[in-house]
Coordinates of C-alpha atoms in Angstrom, one line a residue:
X476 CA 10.6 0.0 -2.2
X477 CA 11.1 -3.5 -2.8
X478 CA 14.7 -3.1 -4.6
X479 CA 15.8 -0.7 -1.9
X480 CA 16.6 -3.5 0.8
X481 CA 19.4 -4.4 2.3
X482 CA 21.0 -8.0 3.7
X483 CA 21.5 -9.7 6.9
X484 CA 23.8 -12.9 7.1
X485 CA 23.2 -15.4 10.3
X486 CA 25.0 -18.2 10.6
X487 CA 22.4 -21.1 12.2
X488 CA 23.1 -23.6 14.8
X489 CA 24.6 -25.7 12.5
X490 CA 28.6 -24.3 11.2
X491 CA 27.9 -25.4 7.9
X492 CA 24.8 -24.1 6.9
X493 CA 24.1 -20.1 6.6
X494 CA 20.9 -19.0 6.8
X495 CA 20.0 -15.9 4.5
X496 CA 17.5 -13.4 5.6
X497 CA 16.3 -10.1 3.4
X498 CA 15.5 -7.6 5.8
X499 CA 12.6 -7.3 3.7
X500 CA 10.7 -9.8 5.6
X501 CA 9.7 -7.1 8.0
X502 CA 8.8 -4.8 5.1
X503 CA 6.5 -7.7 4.2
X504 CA 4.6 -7.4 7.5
X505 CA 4.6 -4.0 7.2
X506 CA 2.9 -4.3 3.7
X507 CA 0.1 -6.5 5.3
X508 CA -1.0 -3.2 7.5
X509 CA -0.1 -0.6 5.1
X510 CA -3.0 0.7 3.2
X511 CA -1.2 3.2 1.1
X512 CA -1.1 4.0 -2.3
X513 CA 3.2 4.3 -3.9
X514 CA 4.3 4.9 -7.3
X515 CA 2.5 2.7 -10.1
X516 CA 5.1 -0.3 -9.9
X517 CA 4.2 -3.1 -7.6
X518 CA 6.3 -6.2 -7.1
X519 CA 5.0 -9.1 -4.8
X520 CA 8.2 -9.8 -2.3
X521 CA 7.8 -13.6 -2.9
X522 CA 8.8 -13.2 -6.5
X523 CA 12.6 -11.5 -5.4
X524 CA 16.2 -13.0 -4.6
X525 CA 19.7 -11.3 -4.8
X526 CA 22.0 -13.2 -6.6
X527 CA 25.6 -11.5 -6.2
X528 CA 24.8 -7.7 -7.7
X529 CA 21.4 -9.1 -9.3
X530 CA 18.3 -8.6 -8.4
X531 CA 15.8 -11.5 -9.9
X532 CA 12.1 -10.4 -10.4
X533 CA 10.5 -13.8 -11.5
X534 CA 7.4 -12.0 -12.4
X535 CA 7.0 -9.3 -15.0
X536 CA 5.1 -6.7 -13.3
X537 CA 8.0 -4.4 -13.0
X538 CA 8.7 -2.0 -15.9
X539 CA 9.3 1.4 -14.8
X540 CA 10.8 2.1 -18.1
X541 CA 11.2 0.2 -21.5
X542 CA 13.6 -2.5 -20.6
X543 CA 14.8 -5.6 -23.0
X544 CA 14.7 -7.9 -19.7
X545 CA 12.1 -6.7 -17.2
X546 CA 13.2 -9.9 -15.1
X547 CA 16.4 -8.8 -14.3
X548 CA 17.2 -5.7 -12.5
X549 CA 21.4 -4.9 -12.3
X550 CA 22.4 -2.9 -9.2
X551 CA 25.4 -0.8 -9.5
X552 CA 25.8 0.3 -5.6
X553 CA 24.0 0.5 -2.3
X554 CA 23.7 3.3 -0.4
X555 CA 22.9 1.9 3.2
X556 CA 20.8 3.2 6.1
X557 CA 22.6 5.1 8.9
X558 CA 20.6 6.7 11.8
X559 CA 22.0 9.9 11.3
X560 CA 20.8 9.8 7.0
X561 CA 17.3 8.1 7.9
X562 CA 17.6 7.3 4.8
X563 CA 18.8 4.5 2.4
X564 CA 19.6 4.3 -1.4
X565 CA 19.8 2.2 -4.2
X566 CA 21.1 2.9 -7.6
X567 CA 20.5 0.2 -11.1
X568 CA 20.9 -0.2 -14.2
X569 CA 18.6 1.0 -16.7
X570 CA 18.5 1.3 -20.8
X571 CA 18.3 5.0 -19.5
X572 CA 21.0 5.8 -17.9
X573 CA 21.6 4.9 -13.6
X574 CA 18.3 5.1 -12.0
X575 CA 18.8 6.0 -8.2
X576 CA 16.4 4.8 -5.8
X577 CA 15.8 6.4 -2.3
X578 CA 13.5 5.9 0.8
X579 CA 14.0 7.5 4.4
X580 CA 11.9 9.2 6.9
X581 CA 10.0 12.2 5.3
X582 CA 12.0 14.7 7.5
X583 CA 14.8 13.3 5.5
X584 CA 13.7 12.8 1.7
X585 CA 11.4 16.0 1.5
X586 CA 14.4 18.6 2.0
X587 CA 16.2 16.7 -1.1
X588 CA 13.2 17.1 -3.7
X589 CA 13.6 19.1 -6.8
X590 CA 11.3 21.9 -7.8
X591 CA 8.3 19.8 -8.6
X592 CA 6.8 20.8 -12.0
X593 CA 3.2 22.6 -12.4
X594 CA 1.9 19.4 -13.1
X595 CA 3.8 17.2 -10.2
X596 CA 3.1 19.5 -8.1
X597 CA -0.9 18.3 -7.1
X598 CA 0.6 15.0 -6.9
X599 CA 3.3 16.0 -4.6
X600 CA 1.2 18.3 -2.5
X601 CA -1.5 15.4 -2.4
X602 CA 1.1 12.9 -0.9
X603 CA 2.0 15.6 1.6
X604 CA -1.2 15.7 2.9
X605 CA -1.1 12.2 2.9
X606 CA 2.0 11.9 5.4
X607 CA 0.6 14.4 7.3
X608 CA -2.9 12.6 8.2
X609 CA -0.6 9.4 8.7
X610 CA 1.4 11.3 11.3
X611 CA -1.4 12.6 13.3
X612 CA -2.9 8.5 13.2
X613 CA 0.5 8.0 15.0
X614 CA 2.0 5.5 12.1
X615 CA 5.6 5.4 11.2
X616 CA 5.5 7.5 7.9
X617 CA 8.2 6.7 4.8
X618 CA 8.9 8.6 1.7
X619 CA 10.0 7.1 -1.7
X620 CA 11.5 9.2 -4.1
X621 CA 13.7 8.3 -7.7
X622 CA 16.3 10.2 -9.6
X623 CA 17.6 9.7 -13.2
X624 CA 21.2 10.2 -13.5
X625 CA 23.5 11.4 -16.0
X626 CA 26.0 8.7 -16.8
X627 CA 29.3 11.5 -16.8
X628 CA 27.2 12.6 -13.0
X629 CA 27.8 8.6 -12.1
X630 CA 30.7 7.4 -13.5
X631 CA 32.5 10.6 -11.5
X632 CA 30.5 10.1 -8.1
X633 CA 31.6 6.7 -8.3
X634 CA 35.3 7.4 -8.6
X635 CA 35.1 9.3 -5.6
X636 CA 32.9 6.6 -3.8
X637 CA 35.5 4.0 -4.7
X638 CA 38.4 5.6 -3.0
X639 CA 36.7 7.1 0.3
X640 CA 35.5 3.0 0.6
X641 CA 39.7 2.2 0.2
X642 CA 40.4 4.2 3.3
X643 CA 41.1 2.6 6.5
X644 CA 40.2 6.1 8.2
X645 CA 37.6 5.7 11.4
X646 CA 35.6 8.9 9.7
X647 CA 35.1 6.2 6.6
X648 CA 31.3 5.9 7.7
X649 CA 31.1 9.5 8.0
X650 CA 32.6 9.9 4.6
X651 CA 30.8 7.8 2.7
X652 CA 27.4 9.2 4.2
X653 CA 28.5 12.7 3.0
X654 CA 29.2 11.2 -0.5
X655 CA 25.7 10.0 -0.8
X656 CA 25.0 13.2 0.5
X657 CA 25.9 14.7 -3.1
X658 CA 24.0 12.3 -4.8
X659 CA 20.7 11.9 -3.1
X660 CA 19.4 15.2 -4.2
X661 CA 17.2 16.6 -7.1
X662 CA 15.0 13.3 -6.0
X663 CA 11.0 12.8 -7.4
X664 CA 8.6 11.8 -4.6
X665 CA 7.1 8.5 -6.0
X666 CA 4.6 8.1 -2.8
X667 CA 4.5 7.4 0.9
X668 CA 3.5 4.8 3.7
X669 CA 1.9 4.9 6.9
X670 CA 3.3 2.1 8.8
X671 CA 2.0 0.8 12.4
X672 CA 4.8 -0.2 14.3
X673 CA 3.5 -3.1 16.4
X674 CA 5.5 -4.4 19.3
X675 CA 7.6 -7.9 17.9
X676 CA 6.8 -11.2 19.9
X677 CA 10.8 -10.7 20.9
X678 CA 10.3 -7.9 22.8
X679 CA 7.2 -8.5 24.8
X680 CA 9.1 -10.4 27.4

């Protein structure tokens, strides 16, 4: 969840200064009320900071798989949040191959799950239940799901990502959401949320 985040850039009062903010802050307020149990990897927000197509982890408590430098995370490509996906993905580098990270609303991850296995499949039906009973509480439910990629599946999804991002087209948008379409599928469900969405101090007025 934490890797799957994009960037906001505001320039402050001042020209020559640029003020930097994740949107993950929100994410970290969320986290506060969020009593909710995700895949086994946990990452404390503080210890993050994007440097060009980098993600930093300053703490080793990430290791999803065997990696040579746990501290450094390479990201290959975004997929960003649109309305119409509900959805957002992100896809990095990994001594297995491109690891493709996705989170949306579950009315938009659960239709692009594989077949879970027999075993997977109490997991999966458990986390079910567990967006279900977050939905009748009236809390803002997310899914989280991963996929493993084949290098060849990458390398040619890419290509085609590449040159639909060249285009000068006004579909471009539209485009590129149907490219991520083709790759946001197949997908693991890691776990789910149950966020309260609580009104913001810039909208009580």
């Amino acid at each position: 969840m934490v890797l799957n985040n994009s960037v906001v850039v505001n320039k402050t009062p001042h020209h020559d200064e640029i003020e930097t903010r994740l949107s993950k802050r929100q994410l970290i307020e969320d986290s506060r009320r969020r009593r909710a149990k995700t895949c086994q990897s946990r990452i404390p927000y503080d210890s993050i900071r994007k440097r060009h197509e980098t993600l930093m982890l300053e703490k080793e408590e990430f290791c999803p798989y065997e990696a040579e430098s746990p501290d450094e995370i390479p990201v290959l490509q975004f997929l960003p949040f649109h309305s119409e996906r509900k959805r957002m993905s992100v896809v990095i580098d990994t001594p297995a191959g491109p690891l493709l990270y996705c989170k949306g609303a579950d009315s938009a991850i659960l239709p692009r799950l594989r077949q879970p296995t027999e075993a997977e499949s109490v997991h999966s039906s458990t986390l079910k239940e567990r967006l279900d009973d977050y939905s009748c509480k009236g809390l803002r439910t997310l899914a989280f799901a991963m996929r493993l990629l084949k290098q060849e599946e990458w390398d040619e999804f890419m290509d085609s990502y590449r040159f639909v991002m060249s285009l000068s087209s006004n579909d471009r948008d539209e485009l590129l959401s149907q490219k991520a379409d083709e790759i946001e599928k197949d997908l693991e469900l890691l776990g789910v949320t149950g966020i309260e969405d609580r009104l913001q101090a810039s909208q009580t007025h």
